[in-house]
Amino acid sequence: MSKSFRLSSSEKIEIVKWYAIYQNASEVARQFQNHFNRTPPTSKNILSLVQKFDETGSVADKPRSGRPRSVSTDNNRERVRAAFEENPGISARRASLELNLDRSSLRRMIKELGLKPYRPQLLHALNEDDPDRRCEFADIFLNLLADDSSLLSRIVWTDEAIFKLNGHVNRHNCVYYAVENPHVIITQEMNTSGITVWAGIWVGGVIGPFFFLDNITADSYLKMLQNDIVPAIASEMDLEEIVYMHDGAPAHYAQSVRHFLDKTFPDRWIGRRGWIDWPP
């Protein structure tokens, strides 16, 4: 960046934020001009700044020659501590950007402060006989596999996932930094707008995804099976060879759905009341 054009730290941070949103240097330049009411940097300079942030985790200029000055000061450690106390769920990348610290220094100070990353656990309640049913399923499946080594390659494993507009949590991407385990409890809001995604996986790849705009019902699931899922499977493999698997969700257990699966995959579907009973 030319000496005649200097950017403040706050301007650099905004540029990186805008680029993360728009992924377009020209649009970032327009946002800069509208926001700061001055001539924006060139697209080349914008891309150079973004590249530097991706490589170093910081928008700060490279240190001048001479002995480098440590950023792990009492003041910076206090800033880091306060940031994670205020928002324990903030990502290290976001904290690095907001505190204007490179990520290696931030990680070092996190360690010095005794902060550790904790992930929330999502627990599924089990009934008293559920463990026995799971063991029974495992025994049945292992015996079938011993008799037919090709079984695994013929199974289409399926499931659905719900994505909410309010940012429904994916716990694998959700980290809480704290000195001790905060035992975070995730509350789920009811009747929040979102979308349900169905997908299947088999040895040859992925089937779908297909989308439910509303809650899954027996009727909507049956229509999806008839119009989308089964035709997609048929385009990849012989329907008379494959084994279809789904779990025991209420829509999957409907009599109309089970009747359709019995006709389409006779003695070749895994699920509640299926050829092999899927355990809770």
PDB file of C-alpha atoms in Angstrom:
ATOM      1  CA  MET A   1       0.000   0.000   0.000  1.00  0.00           C
ATOM      2  CA  SER A   2       1.442   3.371  -0.987  1.00  0.00           C
ATOM      3  CA  LYS A   3       2.775   5.716   1.651  1.00  0.00           C
ATOM      4  CA  SER A   4       0.336   8.398   0.488  1.00  0.00           C
ATOM      5  CA  PHE A   5      -2.636   6.220   1.375  1.00  0.00           C
ATOM      6  CA  ARG A   6      -2.782   5.096   4.985  1.00  0.00           C
ATOM      7  CA  LEU A   7      -5.559   3.086   6.565  1.00  0.00           C
ATOM      8  CA  SER A   8      -6.414   3.168  10.226  1.00  0.00           C
ATOM      9  CA  SER A   9      -6.846  -0.083  12.126  1.00  0.00           C
ATOM     10  CA  SER A  10     -10.625   0.391  12.232  1.00  0.00           C
ATOM     11  CA  GLU A  11     -10.730   0.925   8.465  1.00  0.00           C
ATOM     12  CA  LYS A  12      -8.693  -2.218   7.869  1.00  0.00           C
ATOM     13  CA  ILE A  13     -10.997  -4.224  10.116  1.00  0.00           C
ATOM     14  CA  GLU A  14     -14.072  -3.002   8.248  1.00  0.00           C
ATOM     15  CA  ILE A  15     -12.469  -3.922   4.917  1.00  0.00           C
ATOM     16  CA  VAL A  16     -11.844  -7.481   6.103  1.00  0.00           C
ATOM     17  CA  LYS A  17     -15.402  -7.747   7.445  1.00  0.00           C
ATOM     18  CA  TRP A  18     -16.906  -6.477   4.194  1.00  0.00           C
ATOM     19  CA  TYR A  19     -14.798  -8.838   2.123  1.00  0.00           C
ATOM     20  CA  ALA A  20     -15.953 -11.774   4.262  1.00  0.00           C
ATOM     21  CA  ILE A  21     -19.543 -10.776   3.421  1.00  0.00           C
ATOM     22  CA  TYR A  22     -19.293  -9.772  -0.247  1.00  0.00           C
ATOM     23  CA  GLN A  23     -16.212 -11.684  -1.485  1.00  0.00           C
ATOM     24  CA  ASN A  24     -15.718  -8.868  -4.007  1.00  0.00           C
ATOM     25  CA  ALA A  25     -13.055  -6.159  -3.810  1.00  0.00           C
ATOM     26  CA  SER A  26     -15.031  -3.666  -5.923  1.00  0.00           C
ATOM     27  CA  GLU A  27     -18.040  -3.959  -3.626  1.00  0.00           C
ATOM     28  CA  VAL A  28     -15.760  -3.513  -0.605  1.00  0.00           C
ATOM     29  CA  ALA A  29     -14.416  -0.313  -2.187  1.00  0.00           C
ATOM     30  CA  ARG A  30     -17.975   1.000  -2.613  1.00  0.00           C
ATOM     31  CA  GLN A  31     -18.818   0.159   0.984  1.00  0.00           C
ATOM     32  CA  PHE A  32     -15.638   1.915   2.136  1.00  0.00           C
ATOM     33  CA  GLN A  33     -16.424   5.103   0.207  1.00  0.00           C
ATOM     34  CA  ASN A  34     -20.013   5.207   1.472  1.00  0.00           C
ATOM     35  CA  HIS A  35     -19.035   4.474   5.063  1.00  0.00           C
ATOM     36  CA  PHE A  36     -15.909   6.622   5.464  1.00  0.00           C
ATOM     37  CA  ASN A  37     -16.733   9.250   2.818  1.00  0.00           C
ATOM     38  CA  ARG A  38     -13.265   9.211   1.298  1.00  0.00           C
ATOM     39  CA  THR A  39     -11.428   7.639  -1.603  1.00  0.00           C
ATOM     40  CA  PRO A  40     -11.227   3.868  -1.114  1.00  0.00           C
ATOM     41  CA  PRO A  41      -8.096   1.764  -1.518  1.00  0.00           C
ATOM     42  CA  THR A  42      -7.580  -0.038  -4.804  1.00  0.00           C
ATOM     43  CA  SER A  43      -8.851  -3.567  -5.357  1.00  0.00           C
ATOM     44  CA  LYS A  44      -5.237  -4.745  -5.310  1.00  0.00           C
ATOM     45  CA  ASN A  45      -4.667  -3.178  -1.889  1.00  0.00           C
ATOM     46  CA  ILE A  46      -7.927  -4.620  -0.572  1.00  0.00           C
ATOM     47  CA  LEU A  47      -7.001  -8.125  -1.703  1.00  0.00           C
ATOM     48  CA  SER A  48      -3.504  -7.709  -0.276  1.00  0.00           C
ATOM     49  CA  LEU A  49      -4.942  -6.728   3.108  1.00  0.00           C
ATOM     50  CA  VAL A  50      -7.352  -9.681   3.112  1.00  0.00           C
ATOM     51  CA  GLN A  51      -4.527 -12.049   2.176  1.00  0.00           C
ATOM     52  CA  LYS A  52      -2.398 -10.697   5.018  1.00  0.00           C
ATOM     53  CA  PHE A  53      -5.246 -11.244   7.464  1.00  0.00           C
ATOM     54  CA  ASP A  54      -5.776 -14.819   6.218  1.00  0.00           C
ATOM     55  CA  GLU A  55      -2.073 -15.559   6.628  1.00  0.00           C
ATOM     56  CA  THR A  56      -1.404 -13.806   9.938  1.00  0.00           C
ATOM     57  CA  GLY A  57      -4.814 -13.393  11.549  1.00  0.00           C
ATOM     58  CA  SER A  58      -4.126  -9.670  11.944  1.00  0.00           C
ATOM     59  CA  VAL A  59      -4.548  -6.443   9.984  1.00  0.00           C
ATOM     60  CA  ALA A  60      -1.618  -4.815  11.756  1.00  0.00           C
ATOM     61  CA  ASP A  61       1.379  -3.721   9.723  1.00  0.00           C
ATOM     62  CA  LYS A  62       4.451  -5.892   9.802  1.00  0.00           C
ATOM     63  CA  PRO A  63       6.847  -4.954  12.598  1.00  0.00           C
ATOM     64  CA  ARG A  64       9.739  -2.701  11.738  1.00  0.00           C
ATOM     65  CA  SER A  65      13.301  -3.960  11.827  1.00  0.00           C
ATOM     66  CA  GLY A  66      14.848  -4.476  15.220  1.00  0.00           C
ATOM     67  CA  ARG A  67      13.887  -6.544  18.210  1.00  0.00           C
ATOM     68  CA  PRO A  68      10.144  -7.310  18.066  1.00  0.00           C
ATOM     69  CA  ARG A  69       8.005  -6.054  20.888  1.00  0.00           C
ATOM     70  CA  SER A  70       5.866  -8.692  22.604  1.00  0.00           C
ATOM     71  CA  VAL A  71       2.110  -8.181  22.398  1.00  0.00           C
ATOM     72  CA  SER A  72       1.573 -10.450  25.388  1.00  0.00           C
ATOM     73  CA  THR A  73       1.324  -7.526  27.781  1.00  0.00           C
ATOM     74  CA  ASP A  74      -0.765  -7.225  30.925  1.00  0.00           C
ATOM     75  CA  ASN A  75      -3.036  -4.801  29.112  1.00  0.00           C
ATOM     76  CA  ASN A  76      -3.603  -7.146  26.168  1.00  0.00           C
ATOM     77  CA  ARG A  77      -4.154 -10.130  28.443  1.00  0.00           C
ATOM     78  CA  GLU A  78      -6.797  -8.134  30.305  1.00  0.00           C
ATOM     79  CA  ARG A  79      -8.449  -7.234  26.988  1.00  0.00           C
ATOM     80  CA  VAL A  80      -8.515 -10.908  25.995  1.00  0.00           C
ATOM     81  CA  ARG A  81      -9.884 -11.971  29.383  1.00  0.00           C
ATOM     82  CA  ALA A  82     -12.620  -9.323  29.241  1.00  0.00           C
ATOM     83  CA  ALA A  83     -13.565 -10.259  25.671  1.00  0.00           C
ATOM     84  CA  PHE A  84     -14.091 -13.932  26.521  1.00  0.00           C
ATOM     85  CA  GLU A  85     -15.876 -13.135  29.777  1.00  0.00           C
ATOM     86  CA  GLU A  86     -18.308 -10.920  27.901  1.00  0.00           C
ATOM     87  CA  ASN A  87     -18.811 -13.431  25.086  1.00  0.00           C
ATOM     88  CA  PRO A  88     -17.495 -16.931  25.909  1.00  0.00           C
ATOM     89  CA  GLY A  89     -18.791 -18.253  22.591  1.00  0.00           C
ATOM     90  CA  ILE A  90     -16.770 -15.888  20.421  1.00  0.00           C
ATOM     91  CA  SER A  91     -14.480 -17.659  17.962  1.00  0.00           C
ATOM     92  CA  ALA A  92     -10.732 -17.170  18.133  1.00  0.00           C
ATOM     93  CA  ARG A  93     -10.812 -15.771  14.596  1.00  0.00           C
ATOM     94  CA  ARG A  94     -13.439 -13.184  15.498  1.00  0.00           C
ATOM     95  CA  ALA A  95     -11.651 -12.262  18.726  1.00  0.00           C
ATOM     96  CA  SER A  96      -8.406 -11.862  16.799  1.00  0.00           C
ATOM     97  CA  LEU A  97     -10.114  -9.456  14.427  1.00  0.00           C
ATOM     98  CA  GLU A  98     -11.936  -7.427  17.071  1.00  0.00           C
ATOM     99  CA  LEU A  99      -8.910  -7.161  19.389  1.00  0.00           C
ATOM    100  CA  ASN A 100      -6.504  -6.561  16.484  1.00  0.00           C
ATOM    101  CA  LEU A 101      -4.202  -9.344  17.671  1.00  0.00           C
ATOM    102  CA  ASP A 102      -2.608 -11.996  15.506  1.00  0.00           C
ATOM    103  CA  ARG A 103      -3.993 -15.446  16.174  1.00  0.00           C
ATOM    104  CA  SER A 104      -0.757 -16.969  17.440  1.00  0.00           C
ATOM    105  CA  SER A 105      -0.459 -14.255  20.110  1.00  0.00           C
ATOM    106  CA  LEU A 106      -4.131 -14.621  20.966  1.00  0.00           C
ATOM    107  CA  ARG A 107      -3.794 -18.386  21.402  1.00  0.00           C
ATOM    108  CA  ARG A 108      -0.758 -17.865  23.617  1.00  0.00           C
ATOM    109  CA  MET A 109      -2.619 -15.410  25.849  1.00  0.00           C
ATOM    110  CA  ILE A 110      -5.661 -17.706  25.992  1.00  0.00           C
ATOM    111  CA  LYS A 111      -3.355 -20.417  27.305  1.00  0.00           C
ATOM    112  CA  GLU A 112      -1.680 -18.021  29.765  1.00  0.00           C
ATOM    113  CA  LEU A 113      -5.109 -17.038  31.116  1.00  0.00           C
ATOM    114  CA  GLY A 114      -6.032 -20.686  31.640  1.00  0.00           C
ATOM    115  CA  LEU A 115      -8.947 -20.513  29.206  1.00  0.00           C
ATOM    116  CA  LYS A 116      -9.956 -23.804  27.625  1.00  0.00           C
ATOM    117  CA  PRO A 117     -12.394 -24.549  24.787  1.00  0.00           C
ATOM    118  CA  TYR A 118     -15.515 -26.452  25.838  1.00  0.00           C
ATOM    119  CA  ARG A 119     -18.164 -27.798  23.485  1.00  0.00           C
ATOM    120  CA  PRO A 120     -21.782 -28.225  24.585  1.00  0.00           C
ATOM    121  CA  GLN A 121     -23.115 -31.756  24.713  1.00  0.00           C
ATOM    122  CA  LEU A 122     -26.456 -32.697  23.235  1.00  0.00           C
ATOM    123  CA  LEU A 123     -27.926 -35.613  25.161  1.00  0.00           C
ATOM    124  CA  HIS A 124     -30.585 -38.025  23.963  1.00  0.00           C
ATOM    125  CA  ALA A 125     -32.733 -39.626  26.633  1.00  0.00           C
ATOM    126  CA  LEU A 126     -32.858 -43.448  26.571  1.00  0.00           C
ATOM    127  CA  ASN A 127     -35.549 -45.754  27.861  1.00  0.00           C
ATOM    128  CA  GLU A 128     -34.646 -48.637  30.131  1.00  0.00           C
ATOM    129  CA  ASP A 129     -34.660 -51.287  27.386  1.00  0.00           C
ATOM    130  CA  ASP A 130     -33.028 -49.153  24.680  1.00  0.00           C
ATOM    131  CA  PRO A 131     -29.449 -50.348  25.368  1.00  0.00           C
ATOM    132  CA  ASP A 132     -30.588 -53.973  24.980  1.00  0.00           C
ATOM    133  CA  ARG A 133     -32.306 -53.146  21.699  1.00  0.00           C
ATOM    134  CA  ARG A 134     -29.130 -51.519  20.419  1.00  0.00           C
ATOM    135  CA  CYS A 135     -27.092 -54.583  21.319  1.00  0.00           C
ATOM    136  CA  GLU A 136     -29.670 -56.781  19.601  1.00  0.00           C
ATOM    137  CA  PHE A 137     -29.448 -54.657  16.454  1.00  0.00           C
ATOM    138  CA  ALA A 138     -25.653 -54.910  16.494  1.00  0.00           C
ATOM    139  CA  ASP A 139     -25.782 -58.716  16.823  1.00  0.00           C
ATOM    140  CA  ILE A 140     -28.295 -59.060  13.980  1.00  0.00           C
ATOM    141  CA  PHE A 141     -26.331 -56.739  11.732  1.00  0.00           C
ATOM    142  CA  LEU A 142     -23.009 -58.480  12.384  1.00  0.00           C
ATOM    143  CA  ASN A 143     -24.566 -61.872  11.603  1.00  0.00           C
ATOM    144  CA  LEU A 144     -26.015 -60.557   8.341  1.00  0.00           C
ATOM    145  CA  LEU A 145     -22.665 -59.041   7.435  1.00  0.00           C
ATOM    146  CA  ALA A 146     -20.933 -62.351   8.096  1.00  0.00           C
ATOM    147  CA  ASP A 147     -23.328 -64.042   5.656  1.00  0.00           C
ATOM    148  CA  ASP A 148     -23.172 -61.282   3.025  1.00  0.00           C
ATOM    149  CA  SER A 149     -19.956 -59.267   2.814  1.00  0.00           C
ATOM    150  CA  SER A 150     -21.507 -56.960   0.186  1.00  0.00           C
ATOM    151  CA  LEU A 151     -24.244 -55.759   2.547  1.00  0.00           C
ATOM    152  CA  LEU A 152     -22.519 -52.542   3.616  1.00  0.00           C
ATOM    153  CA  SER A 153     -21.910 -51.486   0.024  1.00  0.00           C
ATOM    154  CA  ARG A 154     -25.630 -51.810  -0.753  1.00  0.00           C
ATOM    155  CA  ILE A 155     -27.058 -49.792   2.149  1.00  0.00           C
ATOM    156  CA  VAL A 156     -28.262 -46.223   1.668  1.00  0.00           C
ATOM    157  CA  TRP A 157     -28.007 -44.538   5.084  1.00  0.00           C
ATOM    158  CA  THR A 158     -30.317 -41.540   5.431  1.00  0.00           C
ATOM    159  CA  ASP A 159     -31.120 -38.807   7.904  1.00  0.00           C
ATOM    160  CA  GLU A 160     -32.597 -35.324   8.173  1.00  0.00           C
ATOM    161  CA  ALA A 161     -31.186 -32.157   9.717  1.00  0.00           C
ATOM    162  CA  ILE A 162     -33.045 -28.996  10.687  1.00  0.00           C
ATOM    163  CA  PHE A 163     -31.555 -25.563  10.031  1.00  0.00           C
ATOM    164  CA  LYS A 164     -33.190 -22.613  11.801  1.00  0.00           C
ATOM    165  CA  LEU A 165     -33.138 -18.953  10.802  1.00  0.00           C
ATOM    166  CA  ASN A 166     -32.290 -18.048  14.401  1.00  0.00           C
ATOM    167  CA  GLY A 167     -28.919 -19.781  14.106  1.00  0.00           C
ATOM    168  CA  HIS A 168     -29.839 -23.234  15.437  1.00  0.00           C
ATOM    169  CA  VAL A 169     -26.637 -24.485  16.987  1.00  0.00           C
ATOM    170  CA  ASN A 170     -24.266 -26.949  15.393  1.00  0.00           C
ATOM    171  CA  ARG A 171     -22.341 -27.958  18.487  1.00  0.00           C
ATOM    172  CA  HIS A 172     -19.250 -29.045  16.515  1.00  0.00           C
ATOM    173  CA  ASN A 173     -18.720 -25.413  15.523  1.00  0.00           C
ATOM    174  CA  CYS A 174     -19.733 -24.036  18.906  1.00  0.00           C
ATOM    175  CA  VAL A 175     -16.922 -23.469  21.420  1.00  0.00           C
ATOM    176  CA  TYR A 176     -17.067 -21.777  24.816  1.00  0.00           C
ATOM    177  CA  TYR A 177     -13.823 -20.514  26.331  1.00  0.00           C
ATOM    178  CA  ALA A 178     -13.676 -20.613  30.112  1.00  0.00           C
ATOM    179  CA  VAL A 179     -11.324 -21.523  32.960  1.00  0.00           C
ATOM    180  CA  GLU A 180     -13.757 -24.238  34.094  1.00  0.00           C
ATOM    181  CA  ASN A 181     -16.379 -26.186  32.171  1.00  0.00           C
ATOM    182  CA  PRO A 182     -19.454 -23.909  32.064  1.00  0.00           C
ATOM    183  CA  HIS A 183     -21.769 -26.888  31.367  1.00  0.00           C
ATOM    184  CA  VAL A 184     -23.599 -24.908  28.725  1.00  0.00           C
ATOM    185  CA  ILE A 185     -27.234 -25.847  28.166  1.00  0.00           C
ATOM    186  CA  ILE A 186     -28.664 -25.221  24.726  1.00  0.00           C
ATOM    187  CA  THR A 187     -32.295 -24.149  24.734  1.00  0.00           C
ATOM    188  CA  GLN A 188     -34.353 -24.719  21.637  1.00  0.00           C
ATOM    189  CA  GLU A 189     -36.976 -22.211  20.572  1.00  0.00           C
ATOM    190  CA  MET A 190     -40.190 -23.716  19.291  1.00  0.00           C
ATOM    191  CA  ASN A 191     -41.952 -22.717  16.066  1.00  0.00           C
ATOM    192  CA  THR A 192     -38.901 -20.951  14.648  1.00  0.00           C
ATOM    193  CA  SER A 193     -38.748 -20.674  10.861  1.00  0.00           C
ATOM    194  CA  GLY A 194     -36.305 -22.978   9.179  1.00  0.00           C
ATOM    195  CA  ILE A 195     -35.824 -25.763   6.679  1.00  0.00           C
ATOM    196  CA  THR A 196     -35.343 -29.525   6.948  1.00  0.00           C
ATOM    197  CA  VAL A 197     -32.767 -31.184   4.720  1.00  0.00           C
ATOM    198  CA  TRP A 198     -32.808 -34.879   3.792  1.00  0.00           C
ATOM    199  CA  ALA A 199     -29.698 -36.628   2.485  1.00  0.00           C
ATOM    200  CA  GLY A 200     -28.516 -40.176   1.968  1.00  0.00           C
ATOM    201  CA  ILE A 201     -25.050 -41.637   1.786  1.00  0.00           C
ATOM    202  CA  TRP A 202     -23.820 -44.909   0.338  1.00  0.00           C
ATOM    203  CA  VAL A 203     -20.544 -46.393  -0.839  1.00  0.00           C
ATOM    204  CA  GLY A 204     -20.884 -44.573  -4.160  1.00  0.00           C
ATOM    205  CA  GLY A 205     -21.459 -41.097  -2.743  1.00  0.00           C
ATOM    206  CA  VAL A 206     -24.313 -38.849  -1.647  1.00  0.00           C
ATOM    207  CA  ILE A 207     -28.002 -39.004  -2.570  1.00  0.00           C
ATOM    208  CA  GLY A 208     -29.742 -35.632  -2.511  1.00  0.00           C
ATOM    209  CA  PRO A 209     -29.957 -33.331  -0.672  1.00  0.00           C
ATOM    210  CA  PHE A 210     -33.713 -32.728  -0.767  1.00  0.00           C
ATOM    211  CA  PHE A 211     -35.559 -30.050   1.162  1.00  0.00           C
ATOM    212  CA  PHE A 212     -38.744 -29.880   3.237  1.00  0.00           C
ATOM    213  CA  LEU A 213     -39.993 -26.310   3.564  1.00  0.00           C
ATOM    214  CA  ASP A 214     -42.329 -27.259   6.417  1.00  0.00           C
ATOM    215  CA  ASN A 215     -42.228 -29.822   9.200  1.00  0.00           C
ATOM    216  CA  ILE A 216     -41.916 -33.397   7.971  1.00  0.00           C
ATOM    217  CA  THR A 217     -45.205 -35.271   8.025  1.00  0.00           C
ATOM    218  CA  ALA A 218     -46.065 -38.765   6.867  1.00  0.00           C
ATOM    219  CA  ASP A 219     -47.619 -37.332   3.691  1.00  0.00           C
ATOM    220  CA  SER A 220     -44.707 -35.030   2.835  1.00  0.00           C
ATOM    221  CA  TYR A 221     -42.158 -37.771   3.532  1.00  0.00           C
ATOM    222  CA  LEU A 222     -44.078 -40.281   1.403  1.00  0.00           C
ATOM    223  CA  LYS A 223     -44.261 -37.797  -1.489  1.00  0.00           C
ATOM    224  CA  MET A 224     -40.547 -37.123  -1.141  1.00  0.00           C
ATOM    225  CA  LEU A 225     -39.851 -40.868  -1.264  1.00  0.00           C
ATOM    226  CA  GLN A 226     -42.012 -41.335  -4.342  1.00  0.00           C
ATOM    227  CA  ASN A 227     -41.003 -38.245  -6.307  1.00  0.00           C
ATOM    228  CA  ASP A 228     -37.395 -37.572  -5.319  1.00  0.00           C
ATOM    229  CA  ILE A 229     -35.628 -40.066  -3.075  1.00  0.00           C
ATOM    230  CA  VAL A 230     -36.393 -43.382  -4.773  1.00  0.00           C
ATOM    231  CA  PRO A 231     -35.882 -42.001  -8.329  1.00  0.00           C
ATOM    232  CA  ALA A 232     -32.534 -40.547  -7.220  1.00  0.00           C
ATOM    233  CA  ILE A 233     -31.486 -43.898  -5.748  1.00  0.00           C
ATOM    234  CA  ALA A 234     -32.659 -45.726  -8.877  1.00  0.00           C
ATOM    235  CA  SER A 235     -30.444 -43.487 -11.012  1.00  0.00           C
ATOM    236  CA  GLU A 236     -27.407 -44.643  -9.044  1.00  0.00           C
ATOM    237  CA  MET A 237     -28.033 -48.354  -8.435  1.00  0.00           C
ATOM    238  CA  ASP A 238     -30.387 -51.283  -8.883  1.00  0.00           C
ATOM    239  CA  LEU A 239     -33.399 -50.870  -6.590  1.00  0.00           C
ATOM    240  CA  GLU A 240     -33.644 -54.648  -6.263  1.00  0.00           C
ATOM    241  CA  GLU A 241     -30.210 -54.765  -4.675  1.00  0.00           C
ATOM    242  CA  ILE A 242     -30.104 -51.839  -2.284  1.00  0.00           C
ATOM    243  CA  VAL A 243     -31.121 -51.704   1.374  1.00  0.00           C
ATOM    244  CA  TYR A 244     -32.805 -48.484   2.505  1.00  0.00           C
ATOM    245  CA  MET A 245     -32.213 -47.227   6.046  1.00  0.00           C
ATOM    246  CA  HIS A 246     -33.988 -44.520   8.018  1.00  0.00           C
ATOM    247  CA  ASP A 247     -34.496 -44.007  11.744  1.00  0.00           C
ATOM    248  CA  GLY A 248     -37.634 -44.254  13.848  1.00  0.00           C
ATOM    249  CA  ALA A 249     -38.914 -40.690  13.443  1.00  0.00           C
ATOM    250  CA  PRO A 250     -42.725 -40.416  13.577  1.00  0.00           C
ATOM    251  CA  ALA A 251     -43.064 -39.595   9.870  1.00  0.00           C
ATOM    252  CA  HIS A 252     -40.956 -42.649   9.009  1.00  0.00           C
ATOM    253  CA  TYR A 253     -43.174 -44.929  11.087  1.00  0.00           C
ATOM    254  CA  ALA A 254     -46.468 -44.021   9.401  1.00  0.00           C
ATOM    255  CA  GLN A 255     -48.339 -46.994   7.970  1.00  0.00           C
ATOM    256  CA  SER A 256     -48.445 -45.445   4.487  1.00  0.00           C
ATOM    257  CA  VAL A 257     -44.665 -45.013   4.504  1.00  0.00           C
ATOM    258  CA  ARG A 258     -44.027 -48.546   5.752  1.00  0.00           C
ATOM    259  CA  HIS A 259     -46.392 -49.947   3.136  1.00  0.00           C
ATOM    260  CA  PHE A 260     -44.533 -48.084   0.378  1.00  0.00           C
ATOM    261  CA  LEU A 261     -41.154 -49.314   1.631  1.00  0.00           C
ATOM    262  CA  ASP A 262     -42.443 -52.890   1.855  1.00  0.00           C
ATOM    263  CA  LYS A 263     -43.436 -52.709  -1.818  1.00  0.00           C
ATOM    264  CA  THR A 264     -40.331 -50.863  -3.016  1.00  0.00           C
ATOM    265  CA  PHE A 265     -37.714 -52.601  -0.863  1.00  0.00           C
ATOM    266  CA  PRO A 266     -39.273 -55.915   0.225  1.00  0.00           C
ATOM    267  CA  ASP A 267     -37.269 -57.339   3.136  1.00  0.00           C
ATOM    268  CA  ARG A 268     -34.599 -54.745   2.386  1.00  0.00           C
ATOM    269  CA  TRP A 269     -35.247 -51.716   4.539  1.00  0.00           C
ATOM    270  CA  ILE A 270     -34.010 -50.811   7.996  1.00  0.00           C
ATOM    271  CA  GLY A 271     -36.240 -48.793  10.274  1.00  0.00           C
ATOM    272  CA  ARG A 272     -38.926 -49.012  12.883  1.00  0.00           C
ATOM    273  CA  ARG A 273     -40.880 -52.222  12.125  1.00  0.00           C
ATOM    274  CA  GLY A 274     -38.699 -52.794   9.088  1.00  0.00           C
ATOM    275  CA  TRP A 275     -36.761 -55.830   7.895  1.00  0.00           C
ATOM    276  CA  ILE A 276     -34.290 -54.882  10.606  1.00  0.00           C
ATOM    277  CA  ASP A 277     -35.740 -52.842  13.443  1.00  0.00           C
ATOM    278  CA  TRP A 278     -33.786 -49.607  13.917  1.00  0.00           C
ATOM    279  CA  PRO A 279     -33.125 -49.102  17.653  1.00  0.00           C
ATOM    280  CA  PRO A 280     -33.664 -45.793  19.492  1.00  0.00           C
TER     281      PRO A 280
END
